[in-house]
Amino acid sequence: MTGTLNGKVVAITGGAQGIGAATARLLAREGASVVIGDLDVDLAKKSAEEYDGLALPLDVADRDSVASFLDATVAEHGRIDVLVNNAGFMVLGRLLEQDYAHQLAQIDVNFTGVVHGTYEGASRMRAGGVIVNIASLAGRLPLPGSAVYSGTKAAVLAFSEAVDDELAPQGIRVCAVLPSFTNTHLIDGTEATGLLKPVEPEDVAAAVLRRIQKPKLTATVPRLFSVGGASWSLTAAKAKPWLRRRLGLEHVFTDYDREARAEYDHRPTRMG
């Protein structure tokens, strides 16, 4: 490690496991003081022990909870330099076949939570601050069975681009990281094709670190999907169903192992 974050204070939402935990470990190794927030505060505390970090309760769908989390970060360390809006979850299955309230909760967590975090985080940052929003390749390449999830991630991308331009005069940058299939509980019960071979949480964490060190609007993980993901919107509408079939993407999120996914699906819908 190079110690490029020595003296920096980093807050991470959804930091108890998965991408959030991997990011916390990496940034701590780079010298940052790390504070993580999560609904599962016991798991978050256990995770934070690995790098002597601070773990706090957090519900990103609740603006007051987000504000309290960031106030506690500032009270502990005097400021906040970096915020990683990572908390999120995914409901699989066709729109008309899944619990409606559970699907809408994705908007509260995956998108509204990012808005809460960005608003409250930027309000507490000085020039040089960086906000990294964890989006998804699904925001550019939506698949059947993840309609609402894909919509939330597309919203995160659009929001990040617009607010980055707004905050740039204050010296604050906003970036978005777009992981493909990532080897976390979020893909429990799914079967990845060759194209969607899962990346590891540590790969995503490395992309977050790159964006903190050198702010830039987006980073795609793996990088080879950056062109394909961006060009999907330019593909003829009639060709997209054919391409999904050819690439083996048509049923990834509709025909999944419900038993293998049961534990994930029964977690609280407001997942920090």
C-alpha atoms as a printed R data frame, in Angstrom:
    type eleno elety resid chain resno       x       y       z
1   ATOM     1    CA   MET     A     1   0.000   0.000   0.000
2   ATOM     2    CA   THR     A     2   1.139   3.512  -0.819
3   ATOM     3    CA   GLY     A     3  -0.568   5.455   1.969
4   ATOM     4    CA   THR     A     4  -2.208   7.796  -0.533
5   ATOM     5    CA   LEU     A     5  -5.140   8.354   1.841
6   ATOM     6    CA   ASN     A     6  -3.118   9.143   4.957
7   ATOM     7    CA   GLY     A     7  -5.070  11.635   7.048
8   ATOM     8    CA   LYS     A     8  -8.267  11.268   5.030
9   ATOM     9    CA   VAL     A     9 -11.624  10.546   6.676
10  ATOM    10    CA   VAL     A    10 -13.885   8.175   4.731
11  ATOM    11    CA   ALA     A    11 -17.524   7.272   5.410
12  ATOM    12    CA   ILE     A    12 -19.039   4.211   3.700
13  ATOM    13    CA   THR     A    13 -22.698   3.215   3.659
14  ATOM    14    CA   GLY     A    14 -23.534  -0.485   3.647
15  ATOM    15    CA   GLY     A    15 -20.062  -1.257   4.945
16  ATOM    16    CA   ALA     A    16 -20.728  -4.460   6.866
17  ATOM    17    CA   GLN     A    17 -20.095  -6.885   4.019
18  ATOM    18    CA   GLY     A    18 -19.593  -7.295   0.296
19  ATOM    19    CA   ILE     A    19 -18.333  -4.337  -1.719
20  ATOM    20    CA   GLY     A    20 -18.661  -1.972   1.236
21  ATOM    21    CA   ALA     A    21 -16.516  -4.116   3.520
22  ATOM    22    CA   ALA     A    22 -13.890  -4.730   0.833
23  ATOM    23    CA   THR     A    23 -13.725  -0.994   0.136
24  ATOM    24    CA   ALA     A    24 -13.387  -0.171   3.834
25  ATOM    25    CA   ARG     A    25 -10.502  -2.609   4.243
26  ATOM    26    CA   LEU     A    26  -8.648  -1.277   1.208
27  ATOM    27    CA   LEU     A    27  -9.063   2.401   2.067
28  ATOM    28    CA   ALA     A    28  -7.991   1.737   5.643
29  ATOM    29    CA   ARG     A    29  -4.848   0.017   4.355
30  ATOM    30    CA   GLU     A    30  -4.201   3.148   2.304
31  ATOM    31    CA   GLY     A    31  -4.154   5.159   5.528
32  ATOM    32    CA   ALA     A    32  -7.708   6.476   5.767
33  ATOM    33    CA   SER     A    33  -9.754   6.678   8.958
34  ATOM    34    CA   VAL     A    34 -12.873   4.719   8.018
35  ATOM    35    CA   VAL     A    35 -16.401   4.944   9.409
36  ATOM    36    CA   ILE     A    36 -19.007   2.487   8.134
37  ATOM    37    CA   GLY     A    37 -22.769   2.526   8.541
38  ATOM    38    CA   ASP     A    38 -25.171  -0.374   8.172
39  ATOM    39    CA   LEU     A    39 -28.561  -1.636   9.311
40  ATOM    40    CA   ASP     A    40 -26.765  -4.700  10.667
41  ATOM    41    CA   VAL     A    41 -24.623  -2.779  13.116
42  ATOM    42    CA   ASP     A    42 -23.392  -5.925  14.899
43  ATOM    43    CA   LEU     A    43 -21.994  -7.309  11.639
44  ATOM    44    CA   ALA     A    44 -20.604  -3.858  10.820
45  ATOM    45    CA   LYS     A    45 -18.771  -3.689  14.163
46  ATOM    46    CA   LYS     A    46 -17.282  -7.113  13.588
47  ATOM    47    CA   SER     A    47 -16.131  -6.083  10.126
48  ATOM    48    CA   ALA     A    48 -14.661  -2.776  11.356
49  ATOM    49    CA   GLU     A    49 -12.521  -4.592  13.914
50  ATOM    50    CA   GLU     A    50 -10.294  -5.743  11.030
51  ATOM    51    CA   TYR     A    51  -9.022  -2.207  10.427
52  ATOM    52    CA   ASP     A    52  -9.785  -0.446  13.721
53  ATOM    53    CA   GLY     A    53 -12.654   1.466  12.152
54  ATOM    54    CA   LEU     A    54 -15.861   2.877  13.597
55  ATOM    55    CA   ALA     A    55 -19.211   1.184  12.843
56  ATOM    56    CA   LEU     A    56 -22.539   2.938  13.320
57  ATOM    57    CA   PRO     A    57 -26.207   2.129  12.701
58  ATOM    58    CA   LEU     A    58 -27.531   3.537   9.434
59  ATOM    59    CA   ASP     A    59 -30.712   3.417   7.373
60  ATOM    60    CA   VAL     A    60 -29.900   5.194   4.123
61  ATOM    61    CA   ALA     A    61 -33.593   5.482   3.215
62  ATOM    62    CA   ASP     A    62 -34.035   7.813   6.197
63  ATOM    63    CA   ARG     A    63 -32.466  11.241   5.692
64  ATOM    64    CA   ASP     A    64 -32.236  11.885   9.437
65  ATOM    65    CA   SER     A    65 -30.362   8.622   9.886
66  ATOM    66    CA   VAL     A    66 -27.918   9.602   7.133
67  ATOM    67    CA   ALA     A    67 -27.404  13.036   8.685
68  ATOM    68    CA   SER     A    68 -26.790  11.506  12.120
69  ATOM    69    CA   PHE     A    69 -24.290   9.035  10.652
70  ATOM    70    CA   LEU     A    70 -22.297  11.797   8.976
71  ATOM    71    CA   ASP     A    71 -22.519  14.075  12.020
72  ATOM    72    CA   ALA     A    72 -21.080  11.255  14.110
73  ATOM    73    CA   THR     A    73 -18.262  10.833  11.575
74  ATOM    74    CA   VAL     A    74 -17.396  14.530  11.807
75  ATOM    75    CA   ALA     A    75 -17.659  14.444  15.612
76  ATOM    76    CA   GLU     A    76 -15.223  11.527  15.730
77  ATOM    77    CA   HIS     A    77 -12.677  12.743  13.184
78  ATOM    78    CA   GLY     A    78 -13.300  16.460  12.723
79  ATOM    79    CA   ARG     A    79 -14.323  16.331   9.052
80  ATOM    80    CA   ILE     A    80 -15.273  14.092   6.150
81  ATOM    81    CA   ASP     A    81 -13.158  13.896   2.992
82  ATOM    82    CA   VAL     A    82 -14.722  10.975   1.127
83  ATOM    83    CA   LEU     A    83 -18.181   9.441   1.088
84  ATOM    84    CA   VAL     A    84 -18.886   6.114  -0.604
85  ATOM    85    CA   ASN     A    85 -22.619   5.613  -1.183
86  ATOM    86    CA   ASN     A    86 -22.594   1.846  -1.417
87  ATOM    87    CA   ALA     A    87 -25.751   0.575   0.315
88  ATOM    88    CA   GLY     A    88 -28.188  -1.208  -1.979
89  ATOM    89    CA   PHE     A    89 -30.062  -4.399  -2.721
90  ATOM    90    CA   MET     A    90 -31.684  -6.198  -5.632
91  ATOM    91    CA   VAL     A    91 -35.056  -7.909  -6.081
92  ATOM    92    CA   LEU     A    92 -35.063 -10.529  -8.826
93  ATOM    93    CA   GLY     A    93 -37.971 -11.718 -10.945
94  ATOM    94    CA   ARG     A    94 -40.484 -10.345 -13.404
95  ATOM    95    CA   LEU     A    95 -42.172  -7.100 -12.414
96  ATOM    96    CA   LEU     A    96 -45.706  -8.509 -12.222
97  ATOM    97    CA   GLU     A    97 -44.633 -11.566 -10.220
98  ATOM    98    CA   GLN     A    98 -42.826  -9.979  -7.265
99  ATOM    99    CA   ASP     A    99 -44.031  -8.203  -4.149
100 ATOM   100    CA   TYR     A   100 -44.667  -4.618  -5.196
101 ATOM   101    CA   ALA     A   101 -43.656  -2.956  -1.928
102 ATOM   102    CA   HIS     A   102 -40.394  -4.902  -1.868
103 ATOM   103    CA   GLN     A   103 -39.599  -3.709  -5.380
104 ATOM   104    CA   LEU     A   104 -40.346  -0.079  -4.520
105 ATOM   105    CA   ALA     A   105 -38.050  -0.326  -1.506
106 ATOM   106    CA   GLN     A   106 -35.167  -0.594  -3.975
107 ATOM   107    CA   ILE     A   107 -35.878   3.005  -4.984
108 ATOM   108    CA   ASP     A   108 -35.751   4.120  -1.339
109 ATOM   109    CA   VAL     A   109 -32.398   2.458  -0.727
110 ATOM   110    CA   ASN     A   110 -30.606   2.340  -4.070
111 ATOM   111    CA   PHE     A   111 -31.494   5.797  -5.352
112 ATOM   112    CA   THR     A   112 -33.046   7.950  -2.616
113 ATOM   113    CA   GLY     A   113 -30.310   6.732  -0.264
114 ATOM   114    CA   VAL     A   114 -27.688   7.998  -2.705
115 ATOM   115    CA   VAL     A   115 -29.445  11.363  -2.925
116 ATOM   116    CA   HIS     A   116 -29.579  11.592   0.877
117 ATOM   117    CA   GLY     A   117 -25.909  10.677   1.148
118 ATOM   118    CA   THR     A   118 -24.753  13.055  -1.562
119 ATOM   119    CA   TYR     A   119 -26.784  15.978  -0.213
120 ATOM   120    CA   GLU     A   120 -25.757  15.484   3.392
121 ATOM   121    CA   GLY     A   121 -22.188  14.505   2.542
122 ATOM   122    CA   ALA     A   122 -21.509  17.473   0.252
123 ATOM   123    CA   SER     A   123 -22.991  19.790   2.893
124 ATOM   124    CA   ARG     A   124 -20.261  18.679   5.291
125 ATOM   125    CA   MET     A   125 -17.312  18.587   2.868
126 ATOM   126    CA   ARG     A   126 -14.618  21.084   2.031
127 ATOM   127    CA   ALA     A   127 -12.930  21.603  -1.324
128 ATOM   128    CA   GLY     A   128 -11.138  18.416  -2.319
129 ATOM   129    CA   GLY     A   129 -13.967  16.189  -1.143
130 ATOM   130    CA   VAL     A   130 -14.974  13.183  -3.223
131 ATOM   131    CA   ILE     A   131 -18.270  11.304  -3.333
132 ATOM   132    CA   VAL     A   132 -18.276   7.867  -4.966
133 ATOM   133    CA   ASN     A   133 -21.662   6.367  -5.783
134 ATOM   134    CA   ILE     A   134 -21.825   2.629  -6.402
135 ATOM   135    CA   ALA     A   135 -24.028   2.226  -9.454
136 ATOM   136    CA   SER     A   136 -24.069  -0.891 -11.652
137 ATOM   137    CA   LEU     A   137 -23.570  -1.991 -15.227
138 ATOM   138    CA   ALA     A   138 -27.288  -2.818 -14.973
139 ATOM   139    CA   GLY     A   139 -27.903   0.925 -15.162
140 ATOM   140    CA   ARG     A   140 -26.600   0.856 -18.727
141 ATOM   141    CA   LEU     A   141 -27.446  -2.700 -19.753
142 ATOM   142    CA   PRO     A   142 -30.814  -3.529 -18.142
143 ATOM   143    CA   LEU     A   143 -31.922  -7.157 -18.064
144 ATOM   144    CA   PRO     A   144 -35.338  -8.785 -17.677
145 ATOM   145    CA   GLY     A   145 -35.958  -9.703 -14.070
146 ATOM   146    CA   SER     A   146 -34.190  -6.652 -12.676
147 ATOM   147    CA   ALA     A   147 -36.360  -3.842 -14.019
148 ATOM   148    CA   VAL     A   148 -36.658  -1.693 -10.889
149 ATOM   149    CA   TYR     A   149 -33.084  -2.389  -9.804
150 ATOM   150    CA   SER     A   150 -31.786  -1.404 -13.236
151 ATOM   151    CA   GLY     A   151 -33.916   1.732 -13.096
152 ATOM   152    CA   THR     A   152 -32.425   2.768  -9.760
153 ATOM   153    CA   LYS     A   153 -28.895   2.304 -11.036
154 ATOM   154    CA   ALA     A   154 -29.598   4.261 -14.218
155 ATOM   155    CA   ALA     A   155 -30.906   7.020 -11.959
156 ATOM   156    CA   VAL     A   156 -27.704   6.938  -9.903
157 ATOM   157    CA   LEU     A   157 -25.652   7.395 -13.070
158 ATOM   158    CA   ALA     A   158 -27.697  10.365 -14.296
159 ATOM   159    CA   PHE     A   159 -27.767  11.923 -10.839
160 ATOM   160    CA   SER     A   160 -24.014  11.528 -10.367
161 ATOM   161    CA   GLU     A   161 -23.219  13.207 -13.672
162 ATOM   162    CA   ALA     A   162 -25.504  16.168 -13.026
163 ATOM   163    CA   VAL     A   163 -24.512  16.777  -9.417
164 ATOM   164    CA   ASP     A   164 -20.800  16.430 -10.231
165 ATOM   165    CA   ASP     A   165 -21.174  19.432 -12.526
166 ATOM   166    CA   GLU     A   166 -23.077  21.308  -9.813
167 ATOM   167    CA   LEU     A   167 -20.519  20.679  -7.085
168 ATOM   168    CA   ALA     A   168 -17.351  21.109  -9.156
169 ATOM   169    CA   PRO     A   169 -17.171  24.882  -8.499
170 ATOM   170    CA   GLN     A   170 -16.999  24.056  -4.771
171 ATOM   171    CA   GLY     A   171 -14.089  21.698  -5.372
172 ATOM   172    CA   ILE     A   172 -16.152  18.564  -4.680
173 ATOM   173    CA   ARG     A   173 -16.217  15.748  -7.226
174 ATOM   174    CA   VAL     A   174 -18.862  13.051  -7.677
175 ATOM   175    CA   CYS     A   175 -18.004   9.756  -9.355
176 ATOM   176    CA   ALA     A   176 -19.912   6.575 -10.145
177 ATOM   177    CA   VAL     A   177 -18.503   3.037 -10.141
178 ATOM   178    CA   LEU     A   178 -20.320   0.480 -12.313
179 ATOM   179    CA   PRO     A   179 -19.648  -3.119 -11.278
180 ATOM   180    CA   SER     A   180 -20.767  -6.038 -13.392
181 ATOM   181    CA   PHE     A   181 -21.787  -9.292 -11.655
182 ATOM   182    CA   THR     A   182 -19.974  -9.154  -8.318
183 ATOM   183    CA   ASN     A   183 -19.357 -12.135  -6.082
184 ATOM   184    CA   THR     A   184 -21.528 -11.022  -3.160
185 ATOM   185    CA   HIS     A   185 -24.854 -12.182  -1.730
186 ATOM   186    CA   LEU     A   186 -26.589  -9.839  -4.185
187 ATOM   187    CA   ILE     A   187 -26.249 -12.524  -6.898
188 ATOM   188    CA   ASP     A   188 -27.211 -15.484  -4.694
189 ATOM   189    CA   GLY     A   189 -29.218 -18.026  -6.676
190 ATOM   190    CA   THR     A   190 -28.171 -16.750 -10.089
191 ATOM   191    CA   GLU     A   191 -26.036 -18.548 -12.635
192 ATOM   192    CA   ALA     A   192 -23.547 -16.357 -14.422
193 ATOM   193    CA   THR     A   193 -22.776 -16.868 -18.095
194 ATOM   194    CA   GLY     A   194 -19.261 -16.558 -19.478
195 ATOM   195    CA   LEU     A   195 -19.936 -12.900 -20.214
196 ATOM   196    CA   LEU     A   196 -21.039 -12.284 -16.632
197 ATOM   197    CA   LYS     A   197 -18.279 -14.141 -14.840
198 ATOM   198    CA   PRO     A   198 -18.362 -12.497 -11.395
199 ATOM   199    CA   VAL     A   199 -15.724 -10.015 -10.384
200 ATOM   200    CA   GLU     A   200 -14.639  -9.905  -6.764
201 ATOM   201    CA   PRO     A   201 -15.599  -7.169  -4.272
202 ATOM   202    CA   GLU     A   202 -11.920  -6.311  -4.036
203 ATOM   203    CA   ASP     A   203 -11.932  -5.478  -7.770
204 ATOM   204    CA   VAL     A   204 -14.712  -2.962  -7.188
205 ATOM   205    CA   ALA     A   205 -12.922  -1.566  -4.142
206 ATOM   206    CA   ALA     A   206  -9.836  -0.982  -6.283
207 ATOM   207    CA   ALA     A   207 -11.959   1.011  -8.745
208 ATOM   208    CA   VAL     A   208 -13.326   3.115  -5.877
209 ATOM   209    CA   LEU     A   209  -9.770   3.851  -4.743
210 ATOM   210    CA   ARG     A   210  -8.796   4.913  -8.284
211 ATOM   211    CA   ARG     A   211 -11.696   7.343  -8.430
212 ATOM   212    CA   ILE     A   212 -10.756   8.827  -5.051
213 ATOM   213    CA   GLN     A   213  -7.129   9.230  -6.100
214 ATOM   214    CA   LYS     A   214  -8.053  10.565  -9.538
215 ATOM   215    CA   PRO     A   215 -11.679  11.738  -9.677
216 ATOM   216    CA   LYS     A   216 -13.382  10.935 -12.954
217 ATOM   217    CA   LEU     A   217 -17.075  10.580 -13.705
218 ATOM   218    CA   THR     A   218 -17.244   6.782 -14.051
219 ATOM   219    CA   ALA     A   219 -15.301   3.556 -13.655
220 ATOM   220    CA   THR     A   220 -16.588   0.237 -14.991
221 ATOM   221    CA   VAL     A   221 -15.605  -3.095 -13.430
222 ATOM   222    CA   PRO     A   222 -14.271  -4.947 -15.325
223 ATOM   223    CA   ARG     A   223 -12.895  -2.212 -17.547
224 ATOM   224    CA   LEU     A   224 -13.496  -4.198 -20.739
225 ATOM   225    CA   PHE     A   225 -17.261  -3.565 -20.311
226 ATOM   226    CA   SER     A   226 -16.852   0.208 -20.397
227 ATOM   227    CA   VAL     A   227 -17.308   0.507 -24.164
228 ATOM   228    CA   GLY     A   228 -19.962  -2.187 -24.515
229 ATOM   229    CA   GLY     A   229 -22.024  -0.822 -21.656
230 ATOM   230    CA   ALA     A   230 -21.891   2.719 -22.959
231 ATOM   231    CA   SER     A   231 -22.789   1.657 -26.506
232 ATOM   232    CA   TRP     A   232 -25.855  -0.362 -25.473
233 ATOM   233    CA   SER     A   233 -28.030   2.752 -25.565
234 ATOM   234    CA   LEU     A   234 -27.037   3.227 -29.216
235 ATOM   235    CA   THR     A   235 -28.042  -0.307 -30.180
236 ATOM   236    CA   ALA     A   236 -31.223  -0.619 -32.228
237 ATOM   237    CA   ALA     A   237 -34.190  -1.507 -30.007
238 ATOM   238    CA   LYS     A   238 -35.155  -4.448 -32.222
239 ATOM   239    CA   ALA     A   239 -31.677  -5.929 -31.886
240 ATOM   240    CA   LYS     A   240 -31.518  -5.886 -28.094
241 ATOM   241    CA   PRO     A   241 -33.703  -8.973 -27.373
242 ATOM   242    CA   TRP     A   242 -31.710 -10.921 -29.954
243 ATOM   243    CA   LEU     A   243 -28.432  -9.806 -28.393
244 ATOM   244    CA   ARG     A   244 -29.606 -10.784 -24.897
245 ATOM   245    CA   ARG     A   245 -30.436 -14.274 -26.184
246 ATOM   246    CA   ARG     A   246 -27.127 -14.616 -28.037
247 ATOM   247    CA   LEU     A   247 -25.184 -13.511 -24.981
248 ATOM   248    CA   GLY     A   248 -27.119 -15.747 -22.603
249 ATOM   249    CA   LEU     A   249 -28.537 -12.807 -20.660
250 ATOM   250    CA   GLU     A   250 -32.248 -13.280 -21.260
251 ATOM   251    CA   HIS     A   251 -33.036 -15.449 -18.221
252 ATOM   252    CA   VAL     A   252 -30.228 -14.688 -15.753
253 ATOM   253    CA   PHE     A   253 -32.555 -12.747 -13.414
254 ATOM   254    CA   THR     A   254 -35.840 -14.490 -14.207
255 ATOM   255    CA   ASP     A   255 -34.877 -18.165 -13.940
256 ATOM   256    CA   TYR     A   256 -32.913 -18.306 -10.739
257 ATOM   257    CA   ASP     A   257 -32.671 -20.684  -7.787
258 ATOM   258    CA   ARG     A   258 -35.256 -19.308  -5.356
259 ATOM   259    CA   GLU     A   259 -34.217 -21.653  -2.563
260 ATOM   260    CA   ALA     A   260 -30.584 -20.575  -2.831
261 ATOM   261    CA   ARG     A   261 -31.712 -16.947  -2.750
262 ATOM   262    CA   ALA     A   262 -34.239 -17.278   0.077
263 ATOM   263    CA   GLU     A   263 -31.956 -16.031   2.857
264 ATOM   264    CA   TYR     A   264 -31.041 -12.910   0.884
265 ATOM   265    CA   ASP     A   265 -34.665 -12.200  -0.057
266 ATOM   266    CA   HIS     A   266 -35.805 -12.391   3.562
267 ATOM   267    CA   ARG     A   267 -33.456  -9.711   4.829
268 ATOM   268    CA   PRO     A   268 -34.988  -6.351   5.769
269 ATOM   269    CA   THR     A   269 -35.837  -4.382   2.647
270 ATOM   270    CA   ARG     A   270 -34.070  -1.291   3.974
271 ATOM   271    CA   MET     A   271 -30.631  -2.753   3.635
272 ATOM   272    CA   GLY     A   272 -27.807  -0.544   4.793
